Coordinates of C-alpha atoms in Angstrom, one line a residue:
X1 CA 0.0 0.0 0.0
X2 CA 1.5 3.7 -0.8
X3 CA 2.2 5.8 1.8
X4 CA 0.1 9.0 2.0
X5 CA 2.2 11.6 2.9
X6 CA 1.2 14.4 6.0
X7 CA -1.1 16.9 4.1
X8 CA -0.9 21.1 4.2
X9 CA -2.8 23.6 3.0
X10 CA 0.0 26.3 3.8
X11 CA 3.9 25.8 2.7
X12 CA 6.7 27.7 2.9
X13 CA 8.5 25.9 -0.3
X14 CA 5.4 27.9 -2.3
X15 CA 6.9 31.1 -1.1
X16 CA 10.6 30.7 -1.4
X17 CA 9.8 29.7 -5.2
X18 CA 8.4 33.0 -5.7
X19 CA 10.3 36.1 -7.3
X20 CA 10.9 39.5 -5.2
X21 CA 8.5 40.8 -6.9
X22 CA 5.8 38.8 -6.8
X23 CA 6.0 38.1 -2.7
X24 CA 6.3 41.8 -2.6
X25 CA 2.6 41.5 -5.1
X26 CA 1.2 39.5 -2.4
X27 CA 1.8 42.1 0.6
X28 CA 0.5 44.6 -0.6
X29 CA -2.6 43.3 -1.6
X30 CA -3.1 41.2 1.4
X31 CA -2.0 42.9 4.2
X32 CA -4.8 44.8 5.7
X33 CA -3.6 48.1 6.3
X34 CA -5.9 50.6 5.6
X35 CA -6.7 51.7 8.7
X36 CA -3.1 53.4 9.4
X37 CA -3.0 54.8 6.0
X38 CA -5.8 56.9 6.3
X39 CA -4.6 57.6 10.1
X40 CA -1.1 58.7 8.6
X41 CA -2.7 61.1 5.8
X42 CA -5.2 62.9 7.8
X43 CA -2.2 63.7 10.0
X44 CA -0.5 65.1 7.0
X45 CA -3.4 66.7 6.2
X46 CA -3.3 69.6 3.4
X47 CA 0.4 69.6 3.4
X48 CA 2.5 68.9 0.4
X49 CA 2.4 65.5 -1.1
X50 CA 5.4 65.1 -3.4
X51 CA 5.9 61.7 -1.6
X52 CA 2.4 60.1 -0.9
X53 CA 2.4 58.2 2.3
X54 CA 0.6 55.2 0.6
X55 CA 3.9 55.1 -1.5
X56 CA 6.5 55.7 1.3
X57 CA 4.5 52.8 3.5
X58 CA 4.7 50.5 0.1
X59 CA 8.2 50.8 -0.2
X60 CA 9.5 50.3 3.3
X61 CA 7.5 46.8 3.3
X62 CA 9.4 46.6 -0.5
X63 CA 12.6 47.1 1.8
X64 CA 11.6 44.0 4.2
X65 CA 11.0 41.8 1.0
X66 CA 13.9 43.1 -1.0
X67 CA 16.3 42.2 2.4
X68 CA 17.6 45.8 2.9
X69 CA 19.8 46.4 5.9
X70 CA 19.4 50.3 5.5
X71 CA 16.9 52.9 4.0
X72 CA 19.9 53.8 1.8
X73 CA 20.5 51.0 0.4
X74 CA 16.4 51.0 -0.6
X75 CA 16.6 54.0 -2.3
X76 CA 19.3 53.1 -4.8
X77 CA 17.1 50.0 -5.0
X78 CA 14.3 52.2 -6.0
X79 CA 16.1 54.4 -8.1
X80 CA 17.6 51.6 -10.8
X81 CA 14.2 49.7 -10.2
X82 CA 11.4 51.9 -12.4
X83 CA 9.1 48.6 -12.0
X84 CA 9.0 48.4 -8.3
X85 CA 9.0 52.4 -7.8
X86 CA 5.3 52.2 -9.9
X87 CA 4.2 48.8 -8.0
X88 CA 4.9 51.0 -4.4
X89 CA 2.8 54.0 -5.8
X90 CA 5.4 56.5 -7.2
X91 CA 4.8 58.7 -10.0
X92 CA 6.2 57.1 -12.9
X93 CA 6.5 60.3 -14.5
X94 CA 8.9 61.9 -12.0
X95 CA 11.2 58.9 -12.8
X96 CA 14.2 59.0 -10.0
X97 CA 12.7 62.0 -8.8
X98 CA 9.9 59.9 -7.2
X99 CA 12.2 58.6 -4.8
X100 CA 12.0 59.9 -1.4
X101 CA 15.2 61.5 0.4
X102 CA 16.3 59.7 4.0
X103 CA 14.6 62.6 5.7
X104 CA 11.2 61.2 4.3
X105 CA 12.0 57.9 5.5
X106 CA 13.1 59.2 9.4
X107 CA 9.8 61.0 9.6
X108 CA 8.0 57.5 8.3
X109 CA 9.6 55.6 10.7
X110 CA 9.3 58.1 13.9
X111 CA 5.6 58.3 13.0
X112 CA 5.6 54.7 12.7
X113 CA 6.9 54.3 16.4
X114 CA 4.4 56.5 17.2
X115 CA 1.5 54.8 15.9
X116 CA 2.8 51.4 17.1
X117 CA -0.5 49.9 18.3
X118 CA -2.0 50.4 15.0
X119 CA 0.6 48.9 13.5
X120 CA 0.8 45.9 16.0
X121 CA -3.5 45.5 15.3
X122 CA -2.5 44.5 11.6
X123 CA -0.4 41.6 12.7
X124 CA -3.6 40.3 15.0
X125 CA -5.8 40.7 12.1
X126 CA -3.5 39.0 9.8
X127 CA -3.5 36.1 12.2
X128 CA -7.4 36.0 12.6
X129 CA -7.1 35.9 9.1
X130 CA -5.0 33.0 8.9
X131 CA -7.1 31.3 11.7
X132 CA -10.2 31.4 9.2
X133 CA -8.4 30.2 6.3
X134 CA -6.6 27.1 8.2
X135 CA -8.9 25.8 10.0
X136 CA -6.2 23.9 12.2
X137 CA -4.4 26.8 12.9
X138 CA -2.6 27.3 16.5
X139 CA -3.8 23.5 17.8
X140 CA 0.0 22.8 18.1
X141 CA 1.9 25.9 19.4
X142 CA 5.6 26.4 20.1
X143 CA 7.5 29.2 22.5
X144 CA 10.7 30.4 22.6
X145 CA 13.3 33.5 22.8
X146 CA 15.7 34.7 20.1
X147 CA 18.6 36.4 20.9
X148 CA 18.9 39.6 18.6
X149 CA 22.9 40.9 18.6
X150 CA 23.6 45.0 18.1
X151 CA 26.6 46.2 16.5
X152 CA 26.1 49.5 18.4
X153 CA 28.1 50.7 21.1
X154 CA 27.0 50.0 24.9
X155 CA 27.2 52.1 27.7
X156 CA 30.3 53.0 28.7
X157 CA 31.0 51.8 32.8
X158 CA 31.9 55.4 34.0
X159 CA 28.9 56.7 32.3
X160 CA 26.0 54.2 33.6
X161 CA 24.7 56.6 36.3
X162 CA 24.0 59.3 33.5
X163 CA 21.5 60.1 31.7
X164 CA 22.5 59.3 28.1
X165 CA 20.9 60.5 24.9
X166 CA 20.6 58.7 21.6
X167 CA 23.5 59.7 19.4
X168 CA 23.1 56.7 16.7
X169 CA 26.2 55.2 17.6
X170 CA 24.8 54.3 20.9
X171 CA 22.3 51.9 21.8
X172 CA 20.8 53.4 25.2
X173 CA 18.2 50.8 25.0
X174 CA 20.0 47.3 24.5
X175 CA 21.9 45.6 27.4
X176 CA 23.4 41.9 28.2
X177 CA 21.6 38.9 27.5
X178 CA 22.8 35.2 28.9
X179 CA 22.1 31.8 28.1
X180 CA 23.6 28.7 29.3
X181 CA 23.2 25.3 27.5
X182 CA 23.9 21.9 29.5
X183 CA 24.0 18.7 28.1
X184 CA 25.3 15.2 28.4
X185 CA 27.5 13.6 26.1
X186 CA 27.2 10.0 25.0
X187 CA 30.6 8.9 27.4
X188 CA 28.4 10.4 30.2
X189 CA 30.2 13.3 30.4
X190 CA 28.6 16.8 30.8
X191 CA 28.3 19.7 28.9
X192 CA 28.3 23.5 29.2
X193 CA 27.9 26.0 26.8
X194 CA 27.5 30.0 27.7
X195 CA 26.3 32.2 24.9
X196 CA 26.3 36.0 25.9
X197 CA 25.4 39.4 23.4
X198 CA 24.3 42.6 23.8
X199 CA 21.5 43.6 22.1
X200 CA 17.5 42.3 22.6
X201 CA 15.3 39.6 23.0
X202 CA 12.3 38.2 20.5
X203 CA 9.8 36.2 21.9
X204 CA 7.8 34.4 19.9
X205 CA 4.7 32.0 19.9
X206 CA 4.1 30.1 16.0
X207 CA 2.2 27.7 14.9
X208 CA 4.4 24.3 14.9
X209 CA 2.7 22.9 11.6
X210 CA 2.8 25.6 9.6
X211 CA 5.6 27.6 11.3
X212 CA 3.5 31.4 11.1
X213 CA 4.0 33.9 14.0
X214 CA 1.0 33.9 16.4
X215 CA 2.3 36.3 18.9
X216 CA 5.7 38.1 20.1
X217 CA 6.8 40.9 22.4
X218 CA 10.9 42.6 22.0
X219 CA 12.5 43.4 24.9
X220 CA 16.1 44.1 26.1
X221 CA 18.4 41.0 26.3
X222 CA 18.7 40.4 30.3
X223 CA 14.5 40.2 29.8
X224 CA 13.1 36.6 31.7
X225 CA 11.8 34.2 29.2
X226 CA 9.5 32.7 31.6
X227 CA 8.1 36.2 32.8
X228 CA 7.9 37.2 29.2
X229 CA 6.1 33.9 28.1
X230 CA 3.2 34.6 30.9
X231 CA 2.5 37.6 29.4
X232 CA 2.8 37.1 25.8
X233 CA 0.1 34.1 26.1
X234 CA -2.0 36.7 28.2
X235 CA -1.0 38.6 25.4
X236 CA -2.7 36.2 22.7
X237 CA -5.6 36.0 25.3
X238 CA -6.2 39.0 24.8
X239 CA -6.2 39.1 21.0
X240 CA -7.2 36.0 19.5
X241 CA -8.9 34.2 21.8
X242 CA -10.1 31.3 18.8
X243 CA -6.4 30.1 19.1
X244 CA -6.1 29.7 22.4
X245 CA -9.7 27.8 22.6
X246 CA -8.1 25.8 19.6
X247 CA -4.7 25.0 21.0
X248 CA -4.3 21.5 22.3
X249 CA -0.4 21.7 23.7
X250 CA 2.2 23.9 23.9
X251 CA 5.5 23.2 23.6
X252 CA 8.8 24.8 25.1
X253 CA 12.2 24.1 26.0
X254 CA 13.7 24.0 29.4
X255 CA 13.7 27.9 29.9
X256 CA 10.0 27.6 30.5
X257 CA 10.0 25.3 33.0
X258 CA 8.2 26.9 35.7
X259 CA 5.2 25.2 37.6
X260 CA 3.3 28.5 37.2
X261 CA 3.6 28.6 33.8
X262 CA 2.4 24.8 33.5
X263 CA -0.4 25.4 35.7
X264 CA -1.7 27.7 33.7
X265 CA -1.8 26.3 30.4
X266 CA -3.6 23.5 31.7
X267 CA -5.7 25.1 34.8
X268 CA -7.1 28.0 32.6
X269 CA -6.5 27.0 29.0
X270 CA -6.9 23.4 29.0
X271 CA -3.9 23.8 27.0
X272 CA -1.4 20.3 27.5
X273 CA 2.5 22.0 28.6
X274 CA 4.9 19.7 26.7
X275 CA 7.8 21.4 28.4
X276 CA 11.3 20.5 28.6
X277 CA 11.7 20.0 32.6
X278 CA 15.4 20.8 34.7
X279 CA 16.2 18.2 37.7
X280 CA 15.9 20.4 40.4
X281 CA 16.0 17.7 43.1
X282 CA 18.8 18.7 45.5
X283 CA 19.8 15.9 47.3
X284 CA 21.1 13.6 44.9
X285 CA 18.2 11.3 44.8
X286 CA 17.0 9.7 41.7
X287 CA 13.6 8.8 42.3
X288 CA 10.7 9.4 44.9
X289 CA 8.2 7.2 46.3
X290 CA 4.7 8.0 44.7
X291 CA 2.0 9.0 47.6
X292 CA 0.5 5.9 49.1
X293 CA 1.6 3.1 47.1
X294 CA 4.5 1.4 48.4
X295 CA 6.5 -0.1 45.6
X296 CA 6.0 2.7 42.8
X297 CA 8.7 5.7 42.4
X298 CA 8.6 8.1 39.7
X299 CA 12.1 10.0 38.9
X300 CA 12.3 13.8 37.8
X301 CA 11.5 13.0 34.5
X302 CA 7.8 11.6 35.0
X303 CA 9.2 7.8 34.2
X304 CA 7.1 6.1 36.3
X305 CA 8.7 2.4 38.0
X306 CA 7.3 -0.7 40.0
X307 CA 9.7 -2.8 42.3
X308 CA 9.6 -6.3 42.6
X309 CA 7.8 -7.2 46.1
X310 CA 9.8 -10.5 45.5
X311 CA 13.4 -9.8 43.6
X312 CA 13.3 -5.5 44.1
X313 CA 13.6 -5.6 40.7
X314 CA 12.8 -2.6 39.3
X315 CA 11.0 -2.4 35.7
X316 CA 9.4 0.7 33.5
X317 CA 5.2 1.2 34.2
X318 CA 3.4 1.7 31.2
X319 CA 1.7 4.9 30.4
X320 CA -2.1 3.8 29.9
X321 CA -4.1 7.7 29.4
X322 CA -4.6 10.9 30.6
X323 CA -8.1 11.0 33.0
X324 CA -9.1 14.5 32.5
X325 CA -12.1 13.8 34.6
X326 CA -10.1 12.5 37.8
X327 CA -7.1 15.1 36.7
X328 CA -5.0 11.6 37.3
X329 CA -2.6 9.4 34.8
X330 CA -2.9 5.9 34.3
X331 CA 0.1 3.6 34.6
X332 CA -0.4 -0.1 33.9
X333 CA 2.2 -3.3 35.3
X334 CA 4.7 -4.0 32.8
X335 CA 5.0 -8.0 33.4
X336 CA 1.0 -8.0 32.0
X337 CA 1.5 -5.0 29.6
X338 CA 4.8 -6.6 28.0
X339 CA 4.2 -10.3 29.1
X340 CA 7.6 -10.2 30.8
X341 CA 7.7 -12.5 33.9
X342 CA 7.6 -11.2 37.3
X343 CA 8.1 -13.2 40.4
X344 CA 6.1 -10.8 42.5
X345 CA 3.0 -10.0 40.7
X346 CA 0.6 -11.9 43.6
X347 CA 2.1 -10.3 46.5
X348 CA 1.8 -6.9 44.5
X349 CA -0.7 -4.7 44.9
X350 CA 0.3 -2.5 40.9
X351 CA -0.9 -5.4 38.9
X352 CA -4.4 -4.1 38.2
X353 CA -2.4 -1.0 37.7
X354 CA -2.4 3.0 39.1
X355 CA -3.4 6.3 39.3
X356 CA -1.3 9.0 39.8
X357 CA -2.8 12.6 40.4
X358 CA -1.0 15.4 38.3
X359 CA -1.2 17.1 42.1
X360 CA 1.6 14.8 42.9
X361 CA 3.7 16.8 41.5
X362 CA 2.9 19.4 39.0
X363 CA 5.6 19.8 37.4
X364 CA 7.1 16.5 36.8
X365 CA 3.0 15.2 36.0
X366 CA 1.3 17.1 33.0
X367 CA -1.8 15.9 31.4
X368 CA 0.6 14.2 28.3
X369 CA 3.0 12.1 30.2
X370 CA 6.4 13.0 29.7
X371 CA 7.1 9.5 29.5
X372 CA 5.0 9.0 26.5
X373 CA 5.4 8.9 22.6
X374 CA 3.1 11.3 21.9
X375 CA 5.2 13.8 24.4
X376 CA 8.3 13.1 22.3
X377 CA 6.9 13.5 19.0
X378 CA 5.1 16.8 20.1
X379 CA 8.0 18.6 21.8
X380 CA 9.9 17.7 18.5
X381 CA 7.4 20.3 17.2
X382 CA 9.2 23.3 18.9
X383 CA 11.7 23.4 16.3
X384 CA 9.4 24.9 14.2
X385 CA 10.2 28.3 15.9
X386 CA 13.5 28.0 15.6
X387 CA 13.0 27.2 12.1
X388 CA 11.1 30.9 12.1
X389 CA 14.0 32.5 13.9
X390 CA 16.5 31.1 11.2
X391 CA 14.2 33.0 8.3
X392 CA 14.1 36.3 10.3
X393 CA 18.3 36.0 10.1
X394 CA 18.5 34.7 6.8
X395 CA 15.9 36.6 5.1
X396 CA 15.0 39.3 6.9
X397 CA 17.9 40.5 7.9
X398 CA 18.8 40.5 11.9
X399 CA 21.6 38.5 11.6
X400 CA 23.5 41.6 10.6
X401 CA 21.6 45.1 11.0
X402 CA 21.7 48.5 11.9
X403 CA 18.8 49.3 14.4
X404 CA 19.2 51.2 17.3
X405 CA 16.6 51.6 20.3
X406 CA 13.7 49.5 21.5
X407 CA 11.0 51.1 19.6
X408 CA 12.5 50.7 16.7
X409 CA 13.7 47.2 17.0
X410 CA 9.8 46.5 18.1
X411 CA 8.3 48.0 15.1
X412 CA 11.3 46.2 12.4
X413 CA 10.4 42.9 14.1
X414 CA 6.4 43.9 13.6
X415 CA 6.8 44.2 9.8
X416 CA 9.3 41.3 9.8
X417 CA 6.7 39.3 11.0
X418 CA 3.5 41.0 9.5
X419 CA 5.4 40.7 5.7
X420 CA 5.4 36.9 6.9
X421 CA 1.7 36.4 7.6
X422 CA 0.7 38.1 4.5
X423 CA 2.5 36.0 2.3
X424 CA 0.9 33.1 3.7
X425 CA -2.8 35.0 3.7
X426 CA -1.7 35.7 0.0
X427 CA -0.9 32.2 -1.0
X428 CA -3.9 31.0 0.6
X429 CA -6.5 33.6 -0.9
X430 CA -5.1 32.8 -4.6
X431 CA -6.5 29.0 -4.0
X432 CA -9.9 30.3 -3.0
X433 CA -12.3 29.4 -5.7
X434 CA -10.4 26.0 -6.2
X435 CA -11.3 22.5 -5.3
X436 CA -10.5 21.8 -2.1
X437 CA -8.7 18.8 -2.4
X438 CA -6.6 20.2 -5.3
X439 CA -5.0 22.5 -3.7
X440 CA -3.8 20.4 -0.6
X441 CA -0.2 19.6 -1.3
X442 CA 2.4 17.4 0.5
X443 CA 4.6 19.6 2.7

């Protein structure tokens, strides 16, 4: 029998086949911001017009598309480019005369900043959007931080007590960020890797399938990720509530491990934390007696044992379901799950197997078992953010730029983002009309 591969409405392969030009098409037609535009010229009012805002706004996305790392190098991009100065709006009369001068762009941007809820409202409805075109958008979601490196100067040590202005040279805004990796190597050995910059923070929520941006928040580089990931799922709360009622697990590396945090996907979400989890057991033991049963341990893991009554032997229970209505986890006797023999099984009072309560211990318990397949094969899922965070340093240029201050880093990582999600609402709008079933292809 042939193998039918995984199905997806959404792809990024479709996008990556597409010309500059046409990915640049799709933004502009899909990306719903109307709203600002008119907000932006009725604040320009009856002034001169020799660069139309519509125009200037076109042209900076053009500079997200195009990858440029500096409004400079846009303009001589717009300058040789006659096609893509008429498909942002310039007067194709005016020739190189249409382009705007940096000063144009400043006043853009600073108006930008200033108008940054509006701008941040077209990423929500971009993702409603997405939401009613995929209808199993956001059931698998996937947190995590991304370290963003300036090339500015810091502060300077004898300076830090005074009040510094922005010179742009200097990033007042940015300070030190720190993460440590640990590991284990296959001798049994262990690992440590520190990883230090000075700069900000991303923090991002996608969709694990179809790896598209459902929330984020930029702060400075010392910022908590667990802190920051209780807000930002307040934060998606807040504004799309359909993916949070949609979302069955969440999935996040170590960094997250917080019992707060775990509570709360599960206690007012119902969402399942698949969460990498840190041995925080001090003493050196490896397991712990579970609560009332005499010959079952469970070690920081959630890898749930039996003992032998007769030989102490000590064998691996076998996950048997999640009881959402008794909050507990079933564990079933390995001799009569795998057939293995056990010398003990009459004197033992596991054979019918148990019932652990996730209040035993909420953070080594979650309603999916860490001990389970399906936990594995869902926390594999996370990588899909990273997979995001590679695109926004290969193609949309953080892994080298030239930003300086918060607000501005907040509003470059809001179109970043935004030009993302309305490629994808293009793609999938151009297939309305089709069959169905023809337009699913194999990711």
């Amino acid at each position: 029998m042939a193998i039918i591969p995984q199905q997806r409405l959404f792809g990024w392969r479709e996008i990556d086949e597409l010309g500059d030009l046409e990915r640049l098409v799709l933004v502009l037609e899909y990306l719903p911001d109307e709203e600002l535009i008119q907000k932006l010229e009725r604040e320009r009012g009856h002034g001169r017009n020799d660069y139309p805002v519509r125009a200037v706004w076109n042209s900076i996305l053009a500079g997200v598309v195009f990858q440029h790392t500096s409004v400079e190098s846009l303009r001589r991009e717009l300058k040789r480019n006659a096609q893509l100065r008429e498909l942002c709006g310039f007067d194709p009369a005016r020739g190189e005369d249409a382009v705007p001068p940096s000063y144009v762009y400043s006043r853009m941007l600073v108006k930008l900043m200033q108008h940054a809820d509006e701008v941040e409202k077209i990423f929500t409805r971009l993702v409603d959007e997405i939401s009613t075109l995929l209808p199993d958008f956001g059931r698998v979601l996937a947190l995590d931080s991304k370290a963003i490196n300036s090339l500015a100067r810091g502060k300077k040590r004898d300076e830090e007590e005074k009040v510094q202005r922005p010179d742009g040279r200097r990033d007042t805004d940015a300070d030190f960020g720190k993460k440590t990796y640990r590991g284990r190597r296959k001798d049994g050995t262990l690992w440590e890797k520190v990883v230090s910059w000075f700069g900000y923070k991303l923090h991002l929520i996608v969709d694990a399938v179809y790896e598209l941006p459902v929330g984020f928040t930029v702060t400075r580089a010392s910022a908590s990720d667990v802190k920051e990931g209780h807000k930002l799922i307040e934060r998606v709360v807040e504004q799309n509530p359909e993916i949070i009622d949609r979302c069955e697990a969440l999935a996040a590396d170590k960094a997250y491990d917080d019992i707060k945090l775990t509570m709360k996907l599960w206690d007012e979400y119902q969402i399942k934390p698949v969460i990498d989890i840190r041995n925080m057991w001090q003493d050196g033991e490896e397991t712990r007696l579970v609560t009332g049963k005499g010959n079952i341990v469970y070690d920081y893991c959630g890898t749930v044992y039996c003992h032998c009554p007769e030989t102490n032997k000590r064998r691996e229970m076998a996950f048997g379901g999640f009881e959402k209505d008794r909050g507990t986890l079933k564990y079933r006797c390995p001799a009569r799950h795998y057939g293995v023999k056990c010398r003990g099984m009459e004197q033992c009072s596991a054979t019918g197997g148990v019932r652990i309560p996730l209040a035993e211990d909420r953070r080594v318990f979650t309603p999916l078992a860490r001990s389970s397949y399906k936990w594995k094969t869902t926390y594999k899922k996370r990588t899909a953010v990273e997979r995001v965070n590679a695109r926004l340093d290969e193609v949309y240029g953080f892994e080298k730029h030239f930003i300086r201050g918060l607000k501005k880093m907040k509003l470059r990582c809001a179109l970043a983002l935004m030009v993302m999600l309305a490629m994808a609402v293009g793609r999938l709008r151009q297939k309305q009309g089709i069959n169905l079933r023809s337009l699913v292809k194999a990711a």
